[in-house]
CSV table of C-alpha atoms in Angstrom, one decimal:
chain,number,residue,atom,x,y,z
A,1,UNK,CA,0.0,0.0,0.0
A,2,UNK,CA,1.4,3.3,-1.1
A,3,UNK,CA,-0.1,6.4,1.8
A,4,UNK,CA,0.0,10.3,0.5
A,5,UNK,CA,0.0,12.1,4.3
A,6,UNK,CA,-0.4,15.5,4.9
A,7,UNK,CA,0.5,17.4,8.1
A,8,UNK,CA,-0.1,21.4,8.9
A,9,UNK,CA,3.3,21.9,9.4
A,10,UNK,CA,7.1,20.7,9.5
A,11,UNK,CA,6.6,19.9,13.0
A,12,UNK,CA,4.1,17.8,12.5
A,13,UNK,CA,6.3,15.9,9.3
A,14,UNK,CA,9.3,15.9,11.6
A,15,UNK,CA,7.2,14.0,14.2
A,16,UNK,CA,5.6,11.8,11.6
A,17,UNK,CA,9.4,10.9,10.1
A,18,UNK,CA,10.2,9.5,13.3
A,19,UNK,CA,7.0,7.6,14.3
A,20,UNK,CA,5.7,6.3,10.9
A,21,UNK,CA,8.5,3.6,10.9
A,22,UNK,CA,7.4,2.8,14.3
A,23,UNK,CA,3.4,2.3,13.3
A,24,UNK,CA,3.9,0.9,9.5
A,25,UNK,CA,7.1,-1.1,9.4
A,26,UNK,CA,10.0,-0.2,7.6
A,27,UNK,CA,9.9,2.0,3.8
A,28,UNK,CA,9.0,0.1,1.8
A,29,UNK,CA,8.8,-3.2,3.6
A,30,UNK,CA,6.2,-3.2,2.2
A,31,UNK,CA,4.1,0.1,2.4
A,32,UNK,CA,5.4,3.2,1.2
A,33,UNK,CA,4.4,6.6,2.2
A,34,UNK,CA,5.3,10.7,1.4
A,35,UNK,CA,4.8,13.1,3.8
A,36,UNK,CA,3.8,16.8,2.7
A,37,UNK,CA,3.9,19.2,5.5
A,38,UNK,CA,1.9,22.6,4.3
A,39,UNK,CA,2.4,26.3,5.9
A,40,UNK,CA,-0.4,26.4,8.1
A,41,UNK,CA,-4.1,24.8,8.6
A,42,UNK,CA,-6.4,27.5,7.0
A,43,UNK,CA,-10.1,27.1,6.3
A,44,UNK,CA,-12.3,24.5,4.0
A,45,UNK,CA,-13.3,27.1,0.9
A,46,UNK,CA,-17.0,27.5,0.8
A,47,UNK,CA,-18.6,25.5,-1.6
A,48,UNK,CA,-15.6,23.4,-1.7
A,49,UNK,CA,-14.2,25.6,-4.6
A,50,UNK,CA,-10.3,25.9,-4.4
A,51,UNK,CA,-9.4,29.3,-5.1
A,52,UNK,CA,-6.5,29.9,-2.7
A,53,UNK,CA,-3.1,30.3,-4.0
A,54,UNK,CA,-1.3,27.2,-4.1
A,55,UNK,CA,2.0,28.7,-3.7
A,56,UNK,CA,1.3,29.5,0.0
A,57,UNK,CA,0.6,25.7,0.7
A,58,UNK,CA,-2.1,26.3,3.5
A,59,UNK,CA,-3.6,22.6,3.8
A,60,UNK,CA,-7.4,23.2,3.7
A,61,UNK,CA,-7.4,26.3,1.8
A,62,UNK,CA,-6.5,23.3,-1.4
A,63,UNK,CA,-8.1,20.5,0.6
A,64,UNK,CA,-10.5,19.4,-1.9
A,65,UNK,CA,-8.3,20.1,-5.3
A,66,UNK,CA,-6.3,17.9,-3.5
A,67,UNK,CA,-8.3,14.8,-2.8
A,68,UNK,CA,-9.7,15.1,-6.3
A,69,UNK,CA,-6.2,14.6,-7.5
A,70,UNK,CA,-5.3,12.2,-5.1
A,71,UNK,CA,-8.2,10.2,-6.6
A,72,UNK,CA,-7.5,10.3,-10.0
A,73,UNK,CA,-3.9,9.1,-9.4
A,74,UNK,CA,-2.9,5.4,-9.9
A,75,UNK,CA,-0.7,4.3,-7.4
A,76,UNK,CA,-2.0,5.9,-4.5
A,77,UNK,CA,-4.1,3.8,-2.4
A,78,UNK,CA,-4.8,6.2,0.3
A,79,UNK,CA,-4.7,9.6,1.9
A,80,UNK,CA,-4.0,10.1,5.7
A,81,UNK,CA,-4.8,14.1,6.6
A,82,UNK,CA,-3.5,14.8,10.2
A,83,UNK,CA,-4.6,18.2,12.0
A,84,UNK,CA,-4.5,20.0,15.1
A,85,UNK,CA,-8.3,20.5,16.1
A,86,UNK,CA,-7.5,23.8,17.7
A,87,UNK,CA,-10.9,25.5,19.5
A,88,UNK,CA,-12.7,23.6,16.6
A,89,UNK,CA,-15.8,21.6,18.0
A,90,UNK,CA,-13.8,17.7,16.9
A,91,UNK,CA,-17.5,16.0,15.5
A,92,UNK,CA,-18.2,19.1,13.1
A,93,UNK,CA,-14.6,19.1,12.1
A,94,UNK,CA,-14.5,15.9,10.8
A,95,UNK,CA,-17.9,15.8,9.4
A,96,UNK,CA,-17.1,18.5,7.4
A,97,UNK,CA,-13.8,17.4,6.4
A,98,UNK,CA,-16.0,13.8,5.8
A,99,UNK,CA,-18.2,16.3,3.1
A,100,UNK,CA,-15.0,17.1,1.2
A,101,UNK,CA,-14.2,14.1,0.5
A,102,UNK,CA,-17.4,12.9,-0.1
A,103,UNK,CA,-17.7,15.8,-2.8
A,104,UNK,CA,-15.0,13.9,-4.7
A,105,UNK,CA,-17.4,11.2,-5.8
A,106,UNK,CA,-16.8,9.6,-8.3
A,107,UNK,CA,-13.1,9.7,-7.6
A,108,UNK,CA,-12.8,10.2,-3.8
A,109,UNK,CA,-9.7,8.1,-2.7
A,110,UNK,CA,-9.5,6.3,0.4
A,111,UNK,CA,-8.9,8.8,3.2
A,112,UNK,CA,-8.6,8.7,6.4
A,113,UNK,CA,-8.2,11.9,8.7
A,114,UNK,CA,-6.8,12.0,12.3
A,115,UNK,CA,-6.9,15.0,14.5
A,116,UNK,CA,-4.5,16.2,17.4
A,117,UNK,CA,-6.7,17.7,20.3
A,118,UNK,CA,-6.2,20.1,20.8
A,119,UNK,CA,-2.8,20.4,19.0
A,120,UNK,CA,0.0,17.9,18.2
A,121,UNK,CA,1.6,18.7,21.4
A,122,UNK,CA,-0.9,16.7,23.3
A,123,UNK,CA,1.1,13.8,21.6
A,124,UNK,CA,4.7,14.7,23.6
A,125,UNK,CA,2.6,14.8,26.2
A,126,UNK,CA,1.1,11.3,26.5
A,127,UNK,CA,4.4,10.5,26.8
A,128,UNK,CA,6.2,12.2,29.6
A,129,UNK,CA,8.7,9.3,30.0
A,130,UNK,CA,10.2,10.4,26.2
A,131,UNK,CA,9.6,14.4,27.5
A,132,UNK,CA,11.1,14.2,31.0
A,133,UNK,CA,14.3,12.3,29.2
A,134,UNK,CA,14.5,14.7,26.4
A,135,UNK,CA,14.2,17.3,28.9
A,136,UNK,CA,15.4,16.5,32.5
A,137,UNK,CA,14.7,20.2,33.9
A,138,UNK,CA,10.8,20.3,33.0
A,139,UNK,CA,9.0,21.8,35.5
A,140,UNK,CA,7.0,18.8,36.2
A,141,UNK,CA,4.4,21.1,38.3
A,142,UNK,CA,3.3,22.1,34.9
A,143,UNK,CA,3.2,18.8,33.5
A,144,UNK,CA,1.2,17.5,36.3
A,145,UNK,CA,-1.8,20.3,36.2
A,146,UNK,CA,-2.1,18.6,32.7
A,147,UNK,CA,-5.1,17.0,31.4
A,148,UNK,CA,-4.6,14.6,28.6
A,149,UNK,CA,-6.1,15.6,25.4
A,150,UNK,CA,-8.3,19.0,27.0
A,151,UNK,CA,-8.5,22.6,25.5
A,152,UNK,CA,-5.8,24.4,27.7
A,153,UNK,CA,-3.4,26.1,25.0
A,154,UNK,CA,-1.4,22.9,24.9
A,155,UNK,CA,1.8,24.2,23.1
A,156,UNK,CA,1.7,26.9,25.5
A,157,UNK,CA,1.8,24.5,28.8
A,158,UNK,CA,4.3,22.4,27.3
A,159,UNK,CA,6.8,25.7,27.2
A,160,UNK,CA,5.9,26.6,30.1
A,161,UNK,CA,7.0,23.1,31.7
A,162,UNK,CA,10.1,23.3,29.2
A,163,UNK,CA,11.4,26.5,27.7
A,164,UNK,CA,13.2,29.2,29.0
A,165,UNK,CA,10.9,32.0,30.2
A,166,UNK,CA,8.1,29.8,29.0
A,167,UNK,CA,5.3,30.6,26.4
A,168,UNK,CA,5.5,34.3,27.2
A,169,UNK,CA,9.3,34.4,26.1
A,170,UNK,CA,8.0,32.6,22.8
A,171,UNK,CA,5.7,34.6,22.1
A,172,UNK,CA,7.2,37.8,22.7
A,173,UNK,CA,9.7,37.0,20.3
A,174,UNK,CA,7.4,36.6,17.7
A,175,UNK,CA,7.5,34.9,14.5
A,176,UNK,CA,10.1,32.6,13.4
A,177,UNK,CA,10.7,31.4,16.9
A,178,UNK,CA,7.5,29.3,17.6
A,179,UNK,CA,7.8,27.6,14.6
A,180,UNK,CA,11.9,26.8,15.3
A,181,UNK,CA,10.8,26.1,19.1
A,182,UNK,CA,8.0,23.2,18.2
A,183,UNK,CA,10.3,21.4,15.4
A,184,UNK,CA,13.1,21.4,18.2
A,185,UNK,CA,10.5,19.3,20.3
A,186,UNK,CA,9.7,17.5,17.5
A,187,UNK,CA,13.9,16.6,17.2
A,188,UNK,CA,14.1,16.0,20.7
A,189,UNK,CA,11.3,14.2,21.9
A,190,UNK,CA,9.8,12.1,19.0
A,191,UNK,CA,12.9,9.6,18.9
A,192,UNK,CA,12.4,8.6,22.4
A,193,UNK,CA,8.8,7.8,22.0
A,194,UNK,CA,7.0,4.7,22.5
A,195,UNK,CA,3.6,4.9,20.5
A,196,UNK,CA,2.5,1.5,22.2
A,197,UNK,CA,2.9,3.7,25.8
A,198,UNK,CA,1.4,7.0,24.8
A,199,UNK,CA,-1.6,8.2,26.7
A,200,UNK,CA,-3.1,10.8,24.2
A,201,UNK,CA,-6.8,9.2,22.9
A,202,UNK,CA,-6.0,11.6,19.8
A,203,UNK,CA,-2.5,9.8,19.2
A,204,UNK,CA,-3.7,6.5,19.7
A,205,UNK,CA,-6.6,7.0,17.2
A,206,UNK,CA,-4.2,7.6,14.8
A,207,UNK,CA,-1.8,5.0,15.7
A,208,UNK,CA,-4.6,2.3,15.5
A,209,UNK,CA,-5.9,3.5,12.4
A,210,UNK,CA,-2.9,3.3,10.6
A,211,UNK,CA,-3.1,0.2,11.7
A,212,UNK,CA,-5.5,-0.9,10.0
A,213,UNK,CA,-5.8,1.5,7.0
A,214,UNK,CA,-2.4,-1.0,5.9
A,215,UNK,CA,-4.0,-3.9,7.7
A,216,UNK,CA,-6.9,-3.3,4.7
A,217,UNK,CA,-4.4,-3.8,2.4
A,218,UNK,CA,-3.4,-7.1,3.4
């Protein structure tokens, strides 16, 4: 089975470089995947019309141009879509991104999307054996007022548990550093993480449907 995966981010695909070996076997060995990490989430277009330029890569904005793609290309057997829910509400989410594929009939391919609730940082966070050993020093206070998977600003607790000066310092700085700060946890923490341990309910979804999108195939 061949899998076309799209991320938000390079966060998310530096994550997902580290863990896919881990959830689908080696490369090739014998499913095959690409990851495309895009410049930001955006918005689903209304009436499903993509009109967005596609030289700013924002991942819904061309959302269904590219499933209608996907689906008229041999050799790809599926399409995984992985996405930080944000403040969305998670059932509308993914009943509306269920209606863009849906508007790909005749040609819809097989996809399957997974969100991270409320952002992919919830993921280092099921596993605080992988975060404490990546970073020794985190405030484990923090970590402890955590509840797994809830609407808290997520990215935000986690620098507050590990970065210097904590979210505040982040986001003072501004733009580039958030973006540098999250693929440095990415780097850090992913290796050391056992997807068979992990505590997230939005990480395991996705690991167990992986699972057995390849299982399908067998």
């Amino acid at each position: 089975m061949h899998i076309e995966i799209l991320v938000e981010d390079q966060s998310g695909e530096k994550l997902l470089e580290t863990l896919l070996p881990q959830l689908l076997g080696s490369q090739g060995e014998p499913h095959t995947w690409r990851l495309f990490a895009y410049k930001g989430i955006g918005r689903i277009p209304q009436g499903l019309s993509t009109k967005g330029d596609p030289s700013k890569r924002i991942l819904l904005d061309q959302l269904p141009k590219l499933l209608r793609g996907y689906g008229k290309t041999p050799g790809i057997d599926a399409v995984v879509v992985i996405l930080d829910v944000d403040k969305r509400n998670c059932i509308e989410f993914l009943h509306e991104l269920q209606v863009v594929t849906e508007s790909c009939h005749p040609h819809a391919p097989k996809t399957l999307f997974r969100l991270a609730i409320e952002e992919m940082e919830a993921w280092y966070l099921g596993d605080q054996q992988a975060l404490m050993e990546a970073y020794p020093r985190a405030k484990r206070k923090v970590l402890d007022s955590y509840i797994q998977d809830s609407t808290c600003g997520t990215w935000e607790l986690l620098a507050d548990a590990i970065y210097p000066g904590g979210s505040a310092a982040i986001k003072k700085a501004g733009w580039p550093l958030p973006g540098q700060v999250k693929y440095g946890w990415a780097e850090k923490i992913g290796p050391l993480m056992d997807p068979e341990q992990n505590t997230s309910p939005s990480f395991c979804k996705l690991r167990d449907g992986l699972r057995r999108l390849v299982a399908s195939a067998s």
